[in-house]
Amino acid sequence: MGVTGYSFEIESLVAADKMFKASAFDMPVLAPKLMPKVVKSAHVHGDGGVGSIKEFRLTEDMSYTYVKERIDVLDAENFVLKYSLVEGGTLGIELKSLTYQIKVDPSVNGGSVFKVAVELETMDGVEYTHEEINKKKEATVGSYKAIEAYLLSHP
């Protein structure tokens, strides 16, 4: 299949700075609370900046036990985060690479527009169907909707 991906936008009532902070900095703390059926535990190796690794240990409900993501770009001023899967998940089995880019823009109503672009490169001989890509997209959207719901209920 080669390189494919997906993108989406979420309009939110949560301010851009809060949405970015939760996504870029607070995920290791929030993920086990917000997605307990998926994430068992999480922690950061490094100072949380570029080059740091976020490790997420997953529950038995998942088809793999952990993922490690490296922060490639972190621009807190412009609310941009880019990170790549570097270990675990389906890396080396189905995927050669997986990269996420997040951009949070302030909206006129004081909320934000949360933009996510995901690029994945599959291993030779691996092809994802349209349904499989949509399932991955829905899971990604769900995780960010969970963050939004948490922030709205904990201002």
CSV table of C-alpha atoms in Angstrom, one decimal:
chain,number,residue,atom,x,y,z
A,1,MET,CA,0.0,0.0,0.0
A,2,GLY,CA,2.8,2.4,0.8
A,3,VAL,CA,2.0,5.8,2.4
A,4,THR,CA,-1.6,6.6,3.4
A,5,GLY,CA,-3.3,8.5,6.2
A,6,TYR,CA,-6.2,10.5,7.3
A,7,SER,CA,-7.0,13.8,8.9
A,8,PHE,CA,-9.8,15.4,10.8
A,9,GLU,CA,-10.8,18.6,12.7
A,10,ILE,CA,-12.8,18.9,15.9
A,11,GLU,CA,-14.4,22.2,16.8
A,12,SER,CA,-14.3,22.6,20.5
A,13,LEU,CA,-15.5,25.0,23.2
A,14,VAL,CA,-12.2,24.4,25.0
A,15,ALA,CA,-9.6,27.2,24.5
A,16,ALA,CA,-6.7,26.4,22.2
A,17,ASP,CA,-4.1,26.7,24.9
A,18,LYS,CA,-5.9,24.3,27.2
A,19,MET,CA,-6.6,21.8,24.4
A,20,PHE,CA,-2.9,21.9,23.3
A,21,LYS,CA,-1.6,21.5,26.8
A,22,ALA,CA,-3.7,18.5,27.5
A,23,SER,CA,-2.7,16.9,24.2
A,24,ALA,CA,1.0,17.7,24.2
A,25,PHE,CA,1.9,17.6,27.9
A,26,ASP,CA,-0.8,15.9,29.9
A,27,MET,CA,-1.6,12.8,27.9
A,28,PRO,CA,0.5,10.5,30.1
A,29,VAL,CA,-1.6,11.5,33.1
A,30,LEU,CA,-4.9,11.8,31.3
A,31,ALA,CA,-4.9,8.7,29.1
A,32,PRO,CA,-5.2,6.1,31.8
A,33,LYS,CA,-8.0,8.1,33.4
A,34,LEU,CA,-9.9,8.9,30.3
A,35,MET,CA,-9.4,5.6,28.4
A,36,PRO,CA,-9.0,2.9,31.1
A,37,LYS,CA,-10.1,0.2,28.8
A,38,VAL,CA,-7.2,1.0,26.5
A,39,VAL,CA,-4.4,2.6,28.5
A,40,LYS,CA,-3.1,0.9,31.7
A,41,SER,CA,-0.3,3.3,32.5
A,42,ALA,CA,1.9,5.9,30.9
A,43,HIS,CA,5.1,7.9,31.5
A,44,VAL,CA,7.6,10.2,29.8
A,45,HIS,CA,11.2,9.4,29.2
A,46,GLY,CA,13.0,12.8,29.0
A,47,ASP,CA,11.9,16.3,29.9
A,48,GLY,CA,8.8,16.3,27.8
A,49,GLY,CA,10.3,18.3,25.0
A,50,VAL,CA,11.5,17.3,21.5
A,51,GLY,CA,13.2,13.9,21.6
A,52,SER,CA,11.4,12.8,24.7
A,53,ILE,CA,9.6,9.4,24.5
A,54,LYS,CA,6.0,8.9,25.8
A,55,GLU,CA,5.4,5.3,26.7
A,56,PHE,CA,1.9,3.9,27.0
A,57,ARG,CA,1.2,0.5,28.5
A,58,LEU,CA,-2.0,-0.9,27.1
A,59,THR,CA,-4.7,-3.2,28.6
A,60,GLU,CA,-5.3,-6.8,27.7
A,61,ASP,CA,-8.2,-5.6,25.5
A,62,MET,CA,-5.7,-4.3,23.0
A,63,SER,CA,-4.0,-6.5,20.4
A,64,TYR,CA,-0.5,-5.2,21.5
A,65,THR,CA,0.9,-4.4,24.9
A,66,TYR,CA,2.6,-1.0,24.5
A,67,VAL,CA,3.5,1.9,22.3
A,68,LYS,CA,6.4,4.4,22.5
A,69,GLU,CA,6.1,7.8,20.7
A,70,ARG,CA,8.9,10.2,20.1
A,71,ILE,CA,8.1,14.0,20.2
A,72,ASP,CA,9.5,15.3,16.9
A,73,VAL,CA,8.2,18.9,16.9
A,74,LEU,CA,6.8,20.8,19.9
A,75,ASP,CA,5.9,24.4,19.3
A,76,ALA,CA,3.9,25.6,22.3
A,77,GLU,CA,3.6,29.1,21.0
A,78,ASN,CA,1.8,28.1,17.8
A,79,PHE,CA,0.2,25.0,19.3
A,80,VAL,CA,1.8,22.4,17.1
A,81,LEU,CA,2.9,18.9,18.1
A,82,LYS,CA,4.3,16.2,15.8
A,83,TYR,CA,5.2,12.8,17.1
A,84,SER,CA,6.1,9.4,15.7
A,85,LEU,CA,5.7,5.8,16.8
A,86,VAL,CA,9.1,4.4,17.5
A,87,GLU,CA,8.4,1.1,19.2
A,88,GLY,CA,5.5,-1.2,19.9
A,89,GLY,CA,2.1,-1.3,18.4
A,90,THR,CA,2.2,-2.7,14.9
A,91,LEU,CA,5.5,-1.1,14.0
A,92,GLY,CA,7.6,-3.6,12.1
A,93,ILE,CA,4.6,-5.9,11.7
A,94,GLU,CA,2.1,-3.8,9.7
A,95,LEU,CA,3.7,-0.4,9.7
A,96,LYS,CA,7.1,1.0,8.7
A,97,SER,CA,6.2,4.4,10.2
A,98,LEU,CA,3.3,6.2,11.8
A,99,THR,CA,3.4,10.0,12.4
A,100,TYR,CA,0.8,12.3,14.0
A,101,GLN,CA,0.7,16.1,13.6
A,102,ILE,CA,-1.6,18.2,15.8
A,103,LYS,CA,-2.4,21.8,15.3
A,104,VAL,CA,-4.8,23.7,17.6
A,105,ASP,CA,-6.1,27.0,16.3
A,106,PRO,CA,-8.1,29.5,18.5
A,107,SER,CA,-11.6,30.0,17.2
A,108,VAL,CA,-13.6,33.2,17.3
A,109,ASN,CA,-15.9,32.0,20.1
A,110,GLY,CA,-13.0,31.5,22.5
A,111,GLY,CA,-12.8,27.8,21.8
A,112,SER,CA,-10.5,26.0,19.3
A,113,VAL,CA,-10.3,24.0,16.2
A,114,PHE,CA,-8.2,20.9,16.8
A,115,LYS,CA,-6.6,19.6,13.6
A,116,VAL,CA,-5.0,16.2,13.3
A,117,ALA,CA,-3.1,14.7,10.4
A,118,VAL,CA,-1.9,11.1,10.5
A,119,GLU,CA,0.5,9.6,8.0
A,120,LEU,CA,1.3,5.9,8.0
A,121,GLU,CA,3.5,3.8,5.8
A,122,THR,CA,2.7,0.1,5.7
A,123,MET,CA,5.1,-2.8,5.4
A,124,ASP,CA,5.5,-4.4,2.0
A,125,GLY,CA,2.5,-6.6,1.3
A,126,VAL,CA,0.3,-4.9,3.9
A,127,GLU,CA,-2.8,-3.1,2.7
A,128,TYR,CA,-5.4,-1.4,4.9
A,129,THR,CA,-9.0,-1.4,3.6
A,130,HIS,CA,-11.1,1.8,3.7
A,131,GLU,CA,-12.9,0.3,6.7
A,132,GLU,CA,-9.6,-0.3,8.6
A,133,ILE,CA,-8.5,3.2,8.0
A,134,ASN,CA,-11.8,4.5,9.2
A,135,LYS,CA,-11.6,2.4,12.3
A,136,LYS,CA,-8.2,3.9,13.1
A,137,LYS,CA,-9.5,7.4,12.5
A,138,GLU,CA,-12.5,6.8,14.7
A,139,ALA,CA,-10.2,5.6,17.5
A,140,THR,CA,-8.0,8.7,17.2
A,141,VAL,CA,-11.0,11.0,17.1
A,142,GLY,CA,-12.4,9.2,20.2
A,143,SER,CA,-9.3,9.8,22.2
A,144,TYR,CA,-9.3,13.5,21.5
A,145,LYS,CA,-13.1,13.8,22.1
A,146,ALA,CA,-12.4,12.2,25.5
A,147,ILE,CA,-9.8,14.9,26.2
A,148,GLU,CA,-12.3,17.6,25.2
A,149,ALA,CA,-15.0,16.1,27.4
A,150,TYR,CA,-12.7,16.0,30.3
A,151,LEU,CA,-11.6,19.6,29.9
A,152,LEU,CA,-15.2,20.8,29.6
A,153,SER,CA,-16.1,19.0,32.8
A,154,HIS,CA,-13.0,20.2,34.6
A,155,PRO,CA,-12.5,23.8,33.8
